[in-house]
Amino acid sequence: MEGAAAAPISSGLATRRSKRTRAQTVPAEVQPTNADGGGADNNDRTSDASGQADRDSSPENFEESRPPRTKRNRLEGTSNAAHEVSEQSLIDVIKGNGKFIPQVVKRWVERYEKDPKTSMVELLAMLFEACGAKYHIKGDFLEETDVDDVVVALVNLAKRGEVEDYQSSKRKEFKSFKDNLESFWDHLVHECQHGPLFDQVLFDKCVDYIIALSCTPPRVYRQVASLMGLQLVTSFIGVAKMLGVQRETTRRQLDAEKKKRAEGPLVESLNKRFSMTHENITVLEEMMRKIFTGLFVHRYRDIDPNIRMSCIQSLGVWILSYPSLFLQDLYLKYLGWTLNDKNAGVRKVSVLALQNLYEVDDNVPTLSLFTERFSNRMIELADDIDVSVAVCAIGLVKQLLRHQLLADDDLGPLYDLLIDDPPEIRHAIGALVYDHLIAQKFTSSQSSRRGDGNSSSEVHLGRMLQILREFSTDPILSIYVVDDVWEYMNAMKDWKCIISRLLDENPRTELTDEDATNLVRLLSASIKKAVGERIVPATDNRKQYFSKAQKEVFESNRRDITVAIMKNYPILLRKFVADKAKVPSLVEIIIHMNLELYSLKRQEQNYKNVLQLMKEAFFKHGDKEALRSCMKAINLCCTDSQGELQDFSRNKLKELEDELFAKLKHAMRELEDGGDEYSLLVNLKRLYEFQLSRPVPMESIYGDIMMILQKFRSMDDEVVCFLLLNLYLDLAWSLHSIINSETVSIESLSSLLNKRNALLEHLDLYLNDPTEVCKSGNQLAYRVCTILAELWFLFKKENYSSTKLERLGYCPDASTVKNFWRLCERQLSISDECEDEGASKEYVEETNKDAIMIAASKLVASDTVSKEYLGPAIISHFLIHGTSVADIVKHFIAMLKKKDDNIPIIFLEAMKRMRKKEILLDVGVGPVKNITYRERDFLMSKVQVKKRNQLVHLIMKMYMTKRSKTRKMRKYLSSIQLGHPLN
C-alpha cells in the first residue's frame, strides 16, 4: 500500500526534475549525510558530474538517448519516493513538502506503537525545533525530565540568540511552514484516534510542553506553541464529534436491543462500547479544557495581536463546531471582551466569529444573555475607525435584526452612516436599510406576505420615499441614500413603475410635491447608476474602467431605459417644466438614453416634443442647475442624434441662441430706459451657461455690453460680474478660434486685441480703486481677481513669442501685480461671518477664498508673473485662513519644490512678511496698511506661536539645503521660533 501511494508522487517528481538532476537516482537533498559534512561533498561531486554530462550533450540528444520508462523503472521510482519519505525527519517534512505529511505521520505512529520512548523523543525534538530551538531529550531520562527544566533551557537558548523563527520567516522554503505544522498535528490526532490518543501519555506530555512554551517570554515560542495548542483543540473536536455520532448510534442500538431482551452478550457488548466511547469523549474534553485554561486564557490577551487574533478565531470555530461544550457564557464572554481590543484585526475576527454563531438559528436562545450584555458594543462597532471592522459589524447587526434581538430605537446612530465617507460603510448600511426598512425581511408579518412584482415595487418605492423625506432639504444627501440602497433595491430599476407614480396614474397613491421631487431625483440617480455613472464623488478621483461585459450590461440598460420611458418622457417634462427643483434631474435623463431608438421605434415626434420642452425650460428658469442641465442635454442631442433628428436639434439650438440675444437686447434697452436689472441678470446667466459649453458670436451685442459697463457704474455687483464673465468667455473663445485657424487675418487679430485691452482697462479700474469693487459686497472683488488671473495666464507673453501671434503676448507690470495681490489679501481677510448674506450661493465655489488662492498660485506656477514677489506673499498666508486654503498652499509649496532650487530665499521672504506684521502689532501699530483685522487677531493669538513654529519646522524639515547661503536663513528661522525681534 505504501509503495502504491508513493508511486504517483515519484512519477510526478521524475517528470518535473530539472535537467541538471536527471542523471541522479535520488535528489541531493534526501541523500543521507554524515555529521562531518561528507554527504554534502559527495552530493556536490555527483551534481558536478551530471552537470558536466548535460553540458556535453544537447537537450535533443538527451531526450533521444533517454530509455522509455518500463514497469521496472516505475517500481524503482516508487521505492525511491518511499525511501525519500522514510529518510526525512519530522521537522524536515514540516519545513518542506506538506504532501508527505500523512505518510510520515502514519510511519511515526507505527514506530511509536513499537518503541514509545524513542518516538516520543523524536516528536518532542520536532516540537522544540518548530519553535526554533534545537534541543534533544535523552530517551532514558524522558520520564524523569521535568517540563519546567526543559523550558528554562529553551528560554536560555533564545536569550543567547540560538533560535530561528520559521513561522515569520520571509524565506521561500518556509512559506508553507504554518500550514504544514497545523496539518501535521491534525493528521497525528486523527491517526492516533484508535489507540495512542487515549493512552494519557503521548498527548498529555505534548500538551504540557505546549502550554509551558506558550507562557514564555520569547515571542516565537508563544506564537508557535499557541498555533499548535489551538490546532490540537480543533483536531480534538473533529474526533470528539465523530465519537459523538458513534455514541449516539450505539445508544440507539442499545435501546432497540433492550426492548427485545434485557440481558445478553449483545447488550453487554453494546454497553461496553457505549461506555468506552463516552470515556474517550470525556478524555478529549478534559484535554480541551486543559489547553483552554492553560493556553487560551493567557494568550487571548497576549501583547502580540497575531496571537490574540489566532486565539479568538479558533474560539469562534470551536463554539460553532462543538456547541455542546463551548456554547456557554464561560467561553462566549471572551468574544465579547475582544470587541474592545485595540487592534482592528482582533476586533474583526471577533465580529466574524459572532456573525457565524448568529447565523445558526439553534444558537440564538443560548446567546440571549450574551446579546443583552454586548449588543450596544456591536452597534458601536458599526462606526469603528477601521472600515473593514465597521462593515463586518453592520453585517452582525443585520443578524441581530433577523432574530429580532434589537429594538428600532437602537438603530438611530446607524442611519447617520448612510452619508458616511467610506463607500464600503455606506453600502453596508444601505443593505441593512433595505432589508430592515424597505423589504422588511426581518418582520415576520411582512415577510409572510407575497405580492406581484409591480405591487412590490410600489410598496418598496413608498417606503424609500418615506426615508428620503428625512433628507428633502439637502438633495446631495438624498443622492447618497439612493447610491447606498440602489444595488439591493430592484424597485429602483422598475422605470415604468416610477414613471407611473410620477404621472399619478394610480389615484390611490397620489404623490405630494415633496415626494414627487424626491422620486424625480431617485429616477435620475438610478438611471445614471444603471449606465455606469457615479452619482457620488469618489474619494480617490480615479477614472472608472469597465470590462467588456460591464459595458454590454450598461448598453443594454440604456436601451431598456429608452424603451421604457420614451413615450411618457414628454408628458413628464410638460408636467414639471415649471418646477425648478425637478427640471434639472428630468432634463438630464435624455443624456443617458439611446437616441437612435427614437428613429427605430418611430418616436420622432416625441423626440421633437422633448427638445421643444427643453427650450421652454431654458427660458422659464434662471438658476444655474436648470440652465446647465438644459445646455448639456441640448448639446448632446446635437451630437449624438442622427439624420433628421440631428438637423432638428441643431435648428432648435440656433433658435435658442437667437431668442437669447433678442431677450438680452430687450433687457439692455429696458435698463437704459430706467427699467429693472432682473431681466438683464437672468439673461446674462443664460448667456454665461451657453458660453461655458460652446462659442457664441457676440458681435451684435458686444458694443451694448461695453456701453452698459461704462455707463451704469451703480449696477448690482452680480450683474457686473456676469457682464465681465461673458466678456471674458467671448475673449477666450475668440483666442481659441484664432489659435486653431490655419490663417489669421489682421482684422480678427486687431479685434481680439481691442477686446482684450478694453477688458483689462476696465478691470484695472477696480484694482486702482478697491473701494469701488468692494462698495456693496465681496462677490465682484472675487470675480475681478479670478478673471484677471485667467486673462494674464491666457495671454502669457512667453506662449506667443517668436510666433505670428506675438502681438497677443501680455505681461502685467510690478505695480499691477501688487495691486492685484492687495485686492486678493483684502478678500482673504474677510471672516466667514462677514460674507455677503444676500449674495447668491449658486456660484459660491467660484467666489470664495479657495478660488482667490488658486488663481494667485496658478500665476506663479505657470511663471506668468514673477515668483519673487507673489510666491512669498502666498506662503505668508499659510495656516491663517483655514484648512482648505492651507491645503492649497501646501500643494503650491510642493510645486515650487519640484520647479525651483531657490526655495530657501522664497521662504525667508515669506517668514519676514509674517514676522514684520507681528512686530508692528507688538509695538501697537495696527491696524495698518497691509495688515488685516483677521491677520491681526490671528497673529496676536496664542495659537499663532504654535502654528508659526509648525511652518518653520515644515520649512527646515522639507526644504532646507546644505548650501552655505542657507546659514543665514537657519539662524533667522531659529530666532523666529525663539521669539527674537527682527534683525
mmCIF file of C-alpha atoms in Angstrom, residues 192-487:
data_model
loop_
_atom_site.group_PDB
_atom_site.id
_atom_site.type_symbol
_atom_site.label_atom_id
_atom_site.label_comp_id
_atom_site.label_asym_id
_atom_site.label_seq_id
_atom_site.Cartn_x
_atom_site.Cartn_y
_atom_site.Cartn_z
ATOM 1 C CA CYS A 192 -3.947 8.146 16.870
ATOM 2 C CA GLN A 193 -7.695 8.113 17.485
ATOM 3 C CA HIS A 194 -7.799 4.318 17.732
ATOM 4 C CA GLY A 195 -5.061 3.998 20.339
ATOM 5 C CA PRO A 196 -2.324 6.458 21.423
ATOM 6 C CA LEU A 197 -4.743 9.392 21.585
ATOM 7 C CA PHE A 198 -6.275 7.994 24.762
ATOM 8 C CA ASP A 199 -3.224 6.433 26.464
ATOM 9 C CA GLN A 200 -2.892 9.598 28.614
ATOM 10 C CA VAL A 201 0.843 9.682 27.893
ATOM 11 C CA LEU A 202 1.560 10.872 24.370
ATOM 12 C CA PHE A 203 -0.708 13.876 24.087
ATOM 13 C CA ASP A 204 -0.599 14.701 27.796
ATOM 14 C CA LYS A 205 3.160 15.115 27.513
ATOM 15 C CA CYS A 206 2.875 17.184 24.314
ATOM 16 C CA VAL A 207 0.163 19.402 25.812
ATOM 17 C CA ASP A 208 2.305 20.044 28.924
ATOM 18 C CA TYR A 209 5.214 21.266 26.825
ATOM 19 C CA ILE A 210 2.987 23.306 24.508
ATOM 20 C CA ILE A 211 1.278 25.084 27.423
ATOM 21 C CA ALA A 212 4.614 25.749 29.122
ATOM 22 C CA LEU A 213 6.171 27.168 25.942
ATOM 23 C CA SER A 214 3.140 29.356 25.290
ATOM 24 C CA CYS A 215 3.793 31.169 28.581
ATOM 25 C CA THR A 216 7.474 32.002 27.947
ATOM 26 C CA PRO A 217 8.871 35.472 27.163
ATOM 27 C CA PRO A 218 10.272 34.697 23.665
ATOM 28 C CA ARG A 219 7.593 35.699 21.194
ATOM 29 C CA VAL A 220 8.487 32.989 18.689
ATOM 30 C CA TYR A 221 7.856 30.318 21.335
ATOM 31 C CA ARG A 222 4.479 31.809 22.193
ATOM 32 C CA GLN A 223 3.492 32.108 18.548
ATOM 33 C CA VAL A 224 4.297 28.536 17.544
ATOM 34 C CA ALA A 225 3.125 26.948 20.812
ATOM 35 C CA SER A 226 -0.171 28.815 20.584
ATOM 36 C CA LEU A 227 -0.549 27.673 16.987
ATOM 37 C CA MET A 228 -0.009 24.032 17.951
ATOM 38 C CA GLY A 229 -2.227 24.194 21.027
ATOM 39 C CA LEU A 230 -5.122 25.810 19.193
ATOM 40 C CA GLN A 231 -4.838 23.287 16.359
ATOM 41 C CA LEU A 232 -4.891 20.410 18.843
ATOM 42 C CA VAL A 233 -8.207 21.587 20.259
ATOM 43 C CA THR A 234 -9.627 21.923 16.747
ATOM 44 C CA SER A 235 -8.479 18.394 15.887
ATOM 45 C CA PHE A 236 -9.768 17.011 19.198
ATOM 46 C CA ILE A 237 -13.178 18.485 18.326
ATOM 47 C CA GLY A 238 -13.155 16.670 14.991
ATOM 48 C CA VAL A 239 -12.512 13.332 16.697
ATOM 49 C CA ALA A 240 -14.993 14.094 19.515
ATOM 50 C CA LYS A 241 -17.768 14.852 17.001
ATOM 51 C CA MET A 242 -17.116 11.576 15.236
ATOM 52 C CA LEU A 243 -17.147 9.698 18.538
ATOM 53 C CA GLY A 244 -20.328 11.532 19.474
ATOM 54 C CA VAL A 245 -22.016 10.184 16.348
ATOM 55 C CA GLN A 246 -20.786 6.679 17.217
ATOM 56 C CA ARG A 247 -22.048 7.058 20.791
ATOM 57 C CA GLU A 248 -25.471 8.142 19.580
ATOM 58 C CA THR A 249 -25.626 5.230 17.137
ATOM 59 C CA THR A 250 -24.594 2.819 19.863
ATOM 60 C CA ARG A 251 -27.199 4.257 22.226
ATOM 61 C CA ARG A 252 -29.958 3.752 19.677
ATOM 62 C CA GLN A 253 -28.821 0.206 19.014
ATOM 63 C CA LEU A 254 -28.692 -0.453 22.749
ATOM 64 C CA ASP A 255 -32.185 0.914 23.307
ATOM 65 C CA ALA A 256 -33.535 -1.190 20.465
ATOM 66 C CA GLU A 257 -31.817 -4.319 21.759
ATOM 67 C CA LYS A 258 -33.068 -3.780 25.330
ATOM 68 C CA LYS A 259 -36.612 -3.761 24.016
ATOM 69 C CA LYS A 260 -36.012 -7.290 22.710
ATOM 70 C CA ARG A 261 -34.127 -8.681 25.706
ATOM 71 C CA ALA A 262 -32.881 -7.076 28.937
ATOM 72 C CA GLU A 263 -29.638 -9.054 29.084
ATOM 73 C CA GLY A 264 -27.398 -10.950 26.789
ATOM 74 C CA PRO A 265 -23.979 -10.849 25.152
ATOM 75 C CA LEU A 266 -25.054 -8.286 22.547
ATOM 76 C CA VAL A 267 -26.427 -5.936 25.201
ATOM 77 C CA GLU A 268 -23.263 -6.345 27.232
ATOM 78 C CA SER A 269 -21.113 -5.625 24.153
ATOM 79 C CA LEU A 270 -23.123 -2.545 23.294
ATOM 80 C CA ASN A 271 -22.937 -1.297 26.889
ATOM 81 C CA LYS A 272 -19.188 -1.746 26.882
ATOM 82 C CA ARG A 273 -18.824 0.065 23.546
ATOM 83 C CA PHE A 274 -21.055 2.892 24.740
ATOM 84 C CA SER A 275 -19.084 3.327 27.987
ATOM 85 C CA MET A 276 -15.730 3.263 26.161
ATOM 86 C CA THR A 277 -16.884 5.827 23.611
ATOM 87 C CA HIS A 278 -18.202 8.077 26.370
ATOM 88 C CA GLU A 279 -14.916 7.798 28.310
ATOM 89 C CA ASN A 280 -12.916 8.700 25.195
ATOM 90 C CA ILE A 281 -15.079 11.774 24.623
ATOM 91 C CA THR A 282 -14.591 12.746 28.261
ATOM 92 C CA VAL A 283 -10.803 12.383 27.894
ATOM 93 C CA LEU A 284 -10.838 14.613 24.818
ATOM 94 C CA GLU A 285 -12.962 17.246 26.511
ATOM 95 C CA GLU A 286 -10.642 17.250 29.517
ATOM 96 C CA MET A 287 -7.657 17.875 27.227
ATOM 97 C CA MET A 288 -9.614 20.679 25.514
ATOM 98 C CA ARG A 289 -10.333 22.322 28.883
ATOM 99 C CA LYS A 290 -6.707 21.914 29.889
ATOM 100 C CA ILE A 291 -5.467 23.715 26.784
ATOM 101 C CA PHE A 292 -8.144 26.374 27.148
ATOM 102 C CA THR A 293 -7.284 27.212 30.769
ATOM 103 C CA GLY A 294 -3.543 26.761 30.342
ATOM 104 C CA LEU A 295 -3.041 28.418 26.968
ATOM 105 C CA PHE A 296 -6.046 30.334 25.642
ATOM 106 C CA VAL A 297 -6.915 32.223 28.831
ATOM 107 C CA HIS A 298 -3.415 33.732 28.858
ATOM 108 C CA ARG A 299 -2.758 34.162 25.168
ATOM 109 C CA TYR A 300 -6.050 35.815 24.111
ATOM 110 C CA ARG A 301 -4.635 38.960 25.732
ATOM 111 C CA ASP A 302 -1.059 38.499 24.527
ATOM 112 C CA ILE A 303 0.889 41.607 23.555
ATOM 113 C CA ASP A 304 1.210 40.199 20.021
ATOM 114 C CA PRO A 305 -2.017 40.969 18.096
ATOM 115 C CA ASN A 306 -1.457 37.995 15.780
ATOM 116 C CA ILE A 307 -1.576 35.605 18.730
ATOM 117 C CA ARG A 308 -4.721 37.279 20.050
ATOM 118 C CA MET A 309 -6.269 37.056 16.599
ATOM 119 C CA SER A 310 -5.490 33.332 16.295
ATOM 120 C CA CYS A 311 -6.979 32.640 19.726
ATOM 121 C CA ILE A 312 -10.261 34.430 19.015
ATOM 122 C CA GLN A 313 -10.534 32.958 15.526
ATOM 123 C CA SER A 314 -10.049 29.455 16.938
ATOM 124 C CA LEU A 315 -12.540 30.058 19.739
ATOM 125 C CA GLY A 316 -15.158 31.061 17.182
ATOM 126 C CA VAL A 317 -14.534 27.821 15.285
ATOM 127 C CA TRP A 318 -14.733 25.762 18.494
ATOM 128 C CA ILE A 319 -18.028 27.263 19.621
ATOM 129 C CA LEU A 320 -19.575 26.835 16.189
ATOM 130 C CA SER A 321 -18.383 23.284 15.623
ATOM 131 C CA TYR A 322 -18.744 21.928 19.195
ATOM 132 C CA PRO A 323 -21.541 23.873 20.894
ATOM 133 C CA SER A 324 -22.270 21.146 23.444
ATOM 134 C CA LEU A 325 -19.093 22.156 25.297
ATOM 135 C CA PHE A 326 -18.227 25.695 24.207
ATOM 136 C CA LEU A 327 -21.587 27.390 23.610
ATOM 137 C CA GLN A 328 -21.917 28.842 27.076
ATOM 138 C CA ASP A 329 -21.183 32.189 28.699
ATOM 139 C CA LEU A 330 -17.955 30.830 30.202
ATOM 140 C CA TYR A 331 -16.440 30.846 26.715
ATOM 141 C CA LEU A 332 -18.634 33.389 24.900
ATOM 142 C CA LYS A 333 -17.520 36.227 27.152
ATOM 143 C CA TYR A 334 -14.062 36.215 25.536
ATOM 144 C CA LEU A 335 -15.628 37.068 22.187
ATOM 145 C CA GLY A 336 -17.486 39.947 23.848
ATOM 146 C CA TRP A 337 -14.404 41.266 25.625
ATOM 147 C CA THR A 338 -12.281 41.283 22.483
ATOM 148 C CA LEU A 339 -14.829 43.510 20.737
ATOM 149 C CA ASN A 340 -12.955 46.266 22.579
ATOM 150 C CA ASP A 341 -9.473 45.126 21.561
ATOM 151 C CA LYS A 342 -7.172 47.950 20.461
ATOM 152 C CA ASN A 343 -6.162 46.029 17.341
ATOM 153 C CA ALA A 344 -8.586 46.210 14.418
ATOM 154 C CA GLY A 345 -7.754 42.698 13.234
ATOM 155 C CA VAL A 346 -8.730 41.188 16.583
ATOM 156 C CA ARG A 347 -11.995 43.127 16.642
ATOM 157 C CA LYS A 348 -12.783 41.991 13.118
ATOM 158 C CA VAL A 349 -12.113 38.318 13.913
ATOM 159 C CA SER A 350 -14.343 38.558 16.969
ATOM 160 C CA VAL A 351 -17.170 40.135 14.957
ATOM 161 C CA LEU A 352 -16.875 37.497 12.218
ATOM 162 C CA ALA A 353 -16.968 34.716 14.818
ATOM 163 C CA LEU A 354 -20.181 36.160 16.275
ATOM 164 C CA GLN A 355 -21.672 36.516 12.791
ATOM 165 C CA ASN A 356 -21.149 32.812 12.205
ATOM 166 C CA LEU A 357 -22.742 31.967 15.550
ATOM 167 C CA TYR A 358 -25.858 34.067 14.949
ATOM 168 C CA GLU A 359 -26.322 32.527 11.506
ATOM 169 C CA VAL A 360 -27.286 29.244 13.212
ATOM 170 C CA ASP A 361 -30.853 29.656 14.487
ATOM 171 C CA ASP A 362 -30.431 26.970 17.159
ATOM 172 C CA ASN A 363 -27.688 29.025 18.842
ATOM 173 C CA VAL A 364 -29.819 32.143 19.348
ATOM 174 C CA PRO A 365 -31.685 31.114 22.556
ATOM 175 C CA THR A 366 -28.394 30.269 24.280
ATOM 176 C CA LEU A 367 -26.920 33.620 23.131
ATOM 177 C CA SER A 368 -29.698 35.713 24.717
ATOM 178 C CA LEU A 369 -27.748 36.794 27.817
ATOM 179 C CA PHE A 370 -24.634 37.431 25.750
ATOM 180 C CA THR A 371 -26.653 39.572 23.316
ATOM 181 C CA GLU A 372 -28.187 41.595 26.110
ATOM 182 C CA ARG A 373 -24.760 42.314 27.548
ATOM 183 C CA PHE A 374 -22.805 43.137 24.384
ATOM 184 C CA SER A 375 -25.386 44.355 21.816
ATOM 185 C CA ASN A 376 -24.591 48.025 22.461
ATOM 186 C CA ARG A 377 -20.931 47.418 21.699
ATOM 187 C CA MET A 378 -21.852 45.585 18.492
ATOM 188 C CA ILE A 379 -23.837 48.626 17.345
ATOM 189 C CA GLU A 380 -20.973 50.968 18.258
ATOM 190 C CA LEU A 381 -18.584 48.938 16.111
ATOM 191 C CA ALA A 382 -20.623 49.883 13.047
ATOM 192 C CA ASP A 383 -18.861 53.248 13.325
ATOM 193 C CA ASP A 384 -15.449 51.735 14.001
ATOM 194 C CA ILE A 385 -12.376 53.654 12.899
ATOM 195 C CA ASP A 386 -11.367 50.677 10.763
ATOM 196 C CA VAL A 387 -13.587 50.352 7.692
ATOM 197 C CA SER A 388 -13.390 46.558 7.444
ATOM 198 C CA VAL A 389 -14.405 46.163 11.097
ATOM 199 C CA ALA A 390 -17.303 48.573 10.626
ATOM 200 C CA VAL A 391 -18.578 46.680 7.568
ATOM 201 C CA CYS A 392 -18.426 43.346 9.419
ATOM 202 C CA ALA A 393 -20.158 44.877 12.450
ATOM 203 C CA ILE A 394 -23.005 46.110 10.248
ATOM 204 C CA GLY A 395 -23.401 42.558 8.967
ATOM 205 C CA LEU A 396 -23.548 41.378 12.587
ATOM 206 C CA VAL A 397 -26.254 43.930 13.374
ATOM 207 C CA LYS A 398 -28.227 42.549 10.417
ATOM 208 C CA GLN A 399 -28.038 39.109 12.023
ATOM 209 C CA LEU A 400 -29.343 40.527 15.305
ATOM 210 C CA LEU A 401 -32.203 42.218 13.467
ATOM 211 C CA ARG A 402 -33.019 38.997 11.651
ATOM 212 C CA HIS A 403 -33.557 37.340 15.018
ATOM 213 C CA GLN A 404 -35.380 40.455 16.329
ATOM 214 C CA LEU A 405 -32.851 40.918 19.125
ATOM 215 C CA LEU A 406 -32.590 44.722 18.678
ATOM 216 C CA ALA A 407 -35.164 47.463 19.064
ATOM 217 C CA ASP A 408 -35.630 50.024 16.282
ATOM 218 C CA ASP A 409 -34.686 52.796 18.702
ATOM 219 C CA ASP A 410 -31.182 51.314 18.968
ATOM 220 C CA LEU A 411 -30.560 51.785 15.227
ATOM 221 C CA GLY A 412 -30.700 55.576 15.120
ATOM 222 C CA PRO A 413 -26.892 56.085 15.089
ATOM 223 C CA LEU A 414 -26.551 53.563 12.245
ATOM 224 C CA TYR A 415 -28.741 55.520 9.849
ATOM 225 C CA ASP A 416 -26.407 58.500 10.152
ATOM 226 C CA LEU A 417 -23.766 56.347 8.437
ATOM 227 C CA LEU A 418 -25.779 56.457 5.200
ATOM 228 C CA ILE A 419 -23.885 59.643 4.379
ATOM 229 C CA ASP A 420 -20.519 58.496 5.728
ATOM 230 C CA ASP A 421 -17.421 58.958 3.585
ATOM 231 C CA PRO A 422 -16.168 55.372 3.063
ATOM 232 C CA PRO A 423 -18.401 53.803 0.389
ATOM 233 C CA GLU A 424 -17.999 50.340 1.930
ATOM 234 C CA ILE A 425 -19.692 51.501 5.128
ATOM 235 C CA ARG A 426 -22.414 53.365 3.254
ATOM 236 C CA HIS A 427 -23.281 50.366 1.100
ATOM 237 C CA ALA A 428 -23.290 48.020 4.100
ATOM 238 C CA ILE A 429 -25.735 50.345 5.873
ATOM 239 C CA GLY A 430 -27.702 50.543 2.628
ATOM 240 C CA ALA A 431 -28.103 46.761 2.643
ATOM 241 C CA LEU A 432 -29.286 46.927 6.258
ATOM 242 C CA VAL A 433 -31.752 49.723 5.494
ATOM 243 C CA TYR A 434 -33.148 47.814 2.532
ATOM 244 C CA ASP A 435 -33.545 44.553 4.427
ATOM 245 C CA HIS A 436 -34.951 46.113 7.583
ATOM 246 C CA LEU A 437 -36.945 49.155 6.464
ATOM 247 C CA ILE A 438 -37.788 48.683 2.770
ATOM 248 C CA ALA A 439 -38.115 44.932 2.151
ATOM 249 C CA GLN A 440 -38.790 44.333 5.873
ATOM 250 C CA LYS A 441 -37.275 40.859 5.675
ATOM 251 C CA PHE A 442 -36.876 40.730 9.443
ATOM 252 C CA THR A 443 -40.560 41.306 10.210
ATOM 253 C CA SER A 444 -42.453 38.036 10.307
ATOM 254 C CA SER A 445 -45.821 39.597 9.471
ATOM 255 C CA GLN A 446 -44.424 41.287 6.351
ATOM 256 C CA SER A 447 -42.166 38.518 5.169
ATOM 257 C CA SER A 448 -45.051 36.079 5.117
ATOM 258 C CA ARG A 449 -46.976 38.210 2.611
ATOM 259 C CA ARG A 450 -46.182 37.890 -1.066
ATOM 260 C CA GLY A 451 -47.438 40.074 -3.905
ATOM 261 C CA ASP A 452 -46.829 40.544 -7.587
ATOM 262 C CA GLY A 453 -43.729 42.357 -8.797
ATOM 263 C CA ASN A 454 -45.485 45.633 -9.645
ATOM 264 C CA SER A 455 -47.211 45.987 -6.286
ATOM 265 C CA SER A 456 -43.975 45.044 -4.558
ATOM 266 C CA SER A 457 -42.152 47.823 -6.436
ATOM 267 C CA GLU A 458 -44.815 50.340 -5.453
ATOM 268 C CA VAL A 459 -44.608 49.316 -1.794
ATOM 269 C CA HIS A 460 -40.825 49.490 -1.794
ATOM 270 C CA LEU A 461 -40.819 52.870 -3.533
ATOM 271 C CA GLY A 462 -43.289 54.175 -0.983
ATOM 272 C CA ARG A 463 -41.040 53.118 1.893
ATOM 273 C CA MET A 464 -38.000 54.579 0.139
ATOM 274 C CA LEU A 465 -39.794 57.921 -0.268
ATOM 275 C CA GLN A 466 -40.598 57.858 3.427
ATOM 276 C CA ILE A 467 -36.849 57.604 4.131
ATOM 277 C CA LEU A 468 -35.988 60.328 1.626
ATOM 278 C CA ARG A 469 -38.348 62.763 3.351
ATOM 279 C CA GLU A 470 -35.751 62.983 6.105
ATOM 280 C CA PHE A 471 -33.264 64.391 3.557
ATOM 281 C CA SER A 472 -35.562 66.552 1.403
ATOM 282 C CA THR A 473 -33.830 69.793 2.336
ATOM 283 C CA ASP A 474 -30.475 68.555 1.011
ATOM 284 C CA PRO A 475 -30.531 66.950 -2.457
ATOM 285 C CA ILE A 476 -26.934 65.763 -2.092
ATOM 286 C CA LEU A 477 -27.786 63.666 0.962
ATOM 287 C CA SER A 478 -30.748 62.184 -0.909
ATOM 288 C CA ILE A 479 -28.393 61.077 -3.686
ATOM 289 C CA TYR A 480 -26.116 59.452 -1.088
ATOM 290 C CA VAL A 481 -29.040 57.422 0.249
ATOM 291 C CA VAL A 482 -30.042 56.339 -3.272
ATOM 292 C CA ASP A 483 -26.468 55.282 -4.017
ATOM 293 C CA ASP A 484 -26.320 53.232 -0.809
ATOM 294 C CA VAL A 485 -29.514 51.276 -1.432
ATOM 295 C CA TRP A 486 -29.500 51.055 -5.265
ATOM 296 C CA GLU A 487 -27.597 47.770 -5.515
#
